[in-house]
């Protein structure tokens, strides 16, 4: 997916309808622009209207190496999709409509350049089909 950016600041936001885990990536010609997109630094480099927690409840998120640690009775065991040992973030759907799950402002965007944004998503609740909304500059 190629996006033409005509501004100098960009913000990514995500909204979903069920519980799931993810990793984010955004680059231009190989240079990673997302800070802590693999969550190896924990709960830093992004903002969320969800509450950081170690166990799941609606409106919470956490950073783990295995999703079952947040909800051992209801979620499938999910691990980092690249190495199986890294971290990822999980979200449990908020009761509030349009809650911002993950957002990051990126500076130094070059006008009229192509950028690639990607993320890996996996539903943690059997039978759930998340509905995703990606917003760039609102």
GROMACS .gro file of C-alpha atoms in nm:
model
  138
    1UNK     CA    1   0.000   0.000   0.000
    2UNK     CA    2   0.153   0.331  -0.102
    3UNK     CA    3   0.044   0.657   0.055
    4UNK     CA    4   0.137   1.001  -0.072
    5UNK     CA    5   0.201   1.230   0.221
    6UNK     CA    6   0.168   1.603   0.166
    7UNK     CA    7   0.228   1.712   0.525
    8UNK     CA    8   0.512   1.718   0.776
    9UNK     CA    9   0.352   1.533   1.068
   10UNK     CA   10   0.158   1.208   1.057
   11UNK     CA   11  -0.038   1.025   1.324
   12UNK     CA   12  -0.152   0.661   1.307
   13UNK     CA   13  -0.455   0.548   1.505
   14UNK     CA   14  -0.634   0.213   1.520
   15UNK     CA   15  -0.983   0.111   1.628
   16UNK     CA   16  -1.099  -0.254   1.653
   17UNK     CA   17  -1.405  -0.453   1.754
   18UNK     CA   18  -1.253  -0.748   1.950
   19UNK     CA   19  -0.939  -0.856   2.138
   20UNK     CA   20  -0.620  -0.902   1.938
   21UNK     CA   21  -0.242  -0.859   1.926
   22UNK     CA   22  -0.026  -0.663   1.683
   23UNK     CA   23   0.308  -0.520   1.576
   24UNK     CA   24   0.348  -0.198   1.376
   25UNK     CA   25   0.590  -0.095   1.106
   26UNK     CA   26   0.624   0.215   0.890
   27UNK     CA   27   0.918   0.286   0.664
   28UNK     CA   28   1.048   0.484   0.371
   29UNK     CA   29   1.319   0.316   0.165
   30UNK     CA   30   1.403   0.084   0.456
   31UNK     CA   31   1.428   0.344   0.733
   32UNK     CA   32   1.193   0.253   1.019
   33UNK     CA   33   0.985   0.552   1.132
   34UNK     CA   34   0.772   0.385   1.401
   35UNK     CA   35   0.934   0.403   1.744
   36UNK     CA   36   0.909   0.078   1.940
   37UNK     CA   37   0.682  -0.081   1.678
   38UNK     CA   38   0.785  -0.428   1.796
   39UNK     CA   39   0.719  -0.333   2.162
   40UNK     CA   40   1.065  -0.457   2.265
   41UNK     CA   41   1.095  -0.141   2.480
   42UNK     CA   42   0.762  -0.210   2.652
   43UNK     CA   43   0.495   0.053   2.704
   44UNK     CA   44   0.678   0.351   2.547
   45UNK     CA   45   0.679   0.552   2.225
   46UNK     CA   46   0.304   0.555   2.158
   47UNK     CA   47  -0.019   0.672   2.318
   48UNK     CA   48  -0.351   0.502   2.381
   49UNK     CA   49  -0.685   0.592   2.537
   50UNK     CA   50  -0.687   0.234   2.670
   51UNK     CA   51  -0.547   0.159   3.017
   52UNK     CA   52  -0.218  -0.030   3.044
   53UNK     CA   53  -0.266  -0.350   3.249
   54UNK     CA   54  -0.138  -0.703   3.300
   55UNK     CA   55  -0.480  -0.872   3.273
   56UNK     CA   56  -0.758  -0.821   3.022
   57UNK     CA   57  -1.079  -0.630   3.079
   58UNK     CA   58  -1.263  -0.407   2.831
   59UNK     CA   59  -1.063  -0.091   2.763
   60UNK     CA   60  -0.727  -0.239   2.868
   61UNK     CA   61  -0.410  -0.326   2.680
   62UNK     CA   62  -0.082  -0.489   2.770
   63UNK     CA   63   0.253  -0.592   2.630
   64UNK     CA   64   0.341  -0.961   2.661
   65UNK     CA   65   0.534  -1.249   2.507
   66UNK     CA   66   0.228  -1.480   2.527
   67UNK     CA   67  -0.134  -1.359   2.514
   68UNK     CA   68  -0.258  -1.626   2.757
   69UNK     CA   69  -0.085  -1.442   3.044
   70UNK     CA   70  -0.346  -1.164   3.013
   71UNK     CA   71  -0.650  -1.391   2.984
   72UNK     CA   72  -0.556  -1.757   3.044
   73UNK     CA   73  -0.913  -1.893   3.037
   74UNK     CA   74  -1.044  -1.731   2.719
   75UNK     CA   75  -0.762  -1.633   2.484
   76UNK     CA   76  -0.560  -1.858   2.260
   77UNK     CA   77  -0.187  -1.873   2.316
   78UNK     CA   78  -0.034  -1.625   2.073
   79UNK     CA   79   0.335  -1.536   2.052
   80UNK     CA   80   0.542  -1.292   1.853
   81UNK     CA   81   0.499  -1.388   1.487
   82UNK     CA   82   0.862  -1.321   1.390
   83UNK     CA   83   1.074  -1.503   1.649
   84UNK     CA   84   0.819  -1.649   1.892
   85UNK     CA   85   1.012  -1.490   2.180
   86UNK     CA   86   0.951  -1.117   2.127
   87UNK     CA   87   0.685  -0.889   2.271
   88UNK     CA   88   0.359  -0.769   2.120
   89UNK     CA   89   0.063  -0.563   2.237
   90UNK     CA   90  -0.287  -0.696   2.307
   91UNK     CA   91  -0.608  -0.492   2.330
   92UNK     CA   92  -0.940  -0.583   2.489
   93UNK     CA   93  -1.225  -0.394   2.320
   94UNK     CA   94  -1.328  -0.080   2.508
   95UNK     CA   95  -1.691  -0.015   2.595
   96UNK     CA   96  -1.644   0.336   2.452
   97UNK     CA   97  -1.700   0.386   2.081
   98UNK     CA   98  -1.404   0.511   1.874
   99UNK     CA   99  -1.147   0.465   2.151
  100UNK     CA  100  -0.792   0.519   2.023
  101UNK     CA  101  -0.599   0.199   2.078
  102UNK     CA  102  -0.257   0.295   1.943
  103UNK     CA  103  -0.136   0.628   1.813
  104UNK     CA  104   0.204   0.769   1.729
  105UNK     CA  105   0.309   1.103   1.582
  106UNK     CA  106   0.585   1.080   1.324
  107UNK     CA  107   0.795   1.386   1.246
  108UNK     CA  108   1.018   1.463   0.948
  109UNK     CA  109   0.779   1.328   0.685
  110UNK     CA  110   0.901   1.417   0.337
  111UNK     CA  111   0.628   1.569   0.116
  112UNK     CA  112   0.531   1.377  -0.200
  113UNK     CA  113   0.719   1.064  -0.087
  114UNK     CA  114   0.589   0.707  -0.071
  115UNK     CA  115   0.569   0.535   0.268
  116UNK     CA  116   0.475   0.183   0.370
  117UNK     CA  117   0.270   0.115   0.683
  118UNK     CA  118   0.205  -0.241   0.793
  119UNK     CA  119   0.102  -0.432   1.101
  120UNK     CA  120   0.052  -0.795   1.191
  121UNK     CA  121  -0.284  -0.873   1.354
  122UNK     CA  122  -0.419  -1.187   1.515
  123UNK     CA  123  -0.754  -1.238   1.689
  124UNK     CA  124  -0.709  -1.375   2.042
  125UNK     CA  125  -1.072  -1.474   2.087
  126UNK     CA  126  -1.199  -1.772   1.886
  127UNK     CA  127  -1.453  -1.677   1.620
  128UNK     CA  128  -1.389  -1.303   1.646
  129UNK     CA  129  -1.336  -1.102   1.328
  130UNK     CA  130  -1.187  -0.763   1.416
  131UNK     CA  131  -1.292  -0.457   1.219
  132UNK     CA  132  -0.994  -0.227   1.175
  133UNK     CA  133  -0.976   0.143   1.097
  134UNK     CA  134  -0.641   0.302   1.015
  135UNK     CA  135  -0.638   0.680   1.023
  136UNK     CA  136  -0.363   0.901   0.886
  137UNK     CA  137  -0.403   1.267   0.982
  138UNK     CA  138  -0.752   1.210   1.114
   0.00000   0.00000   0.00000
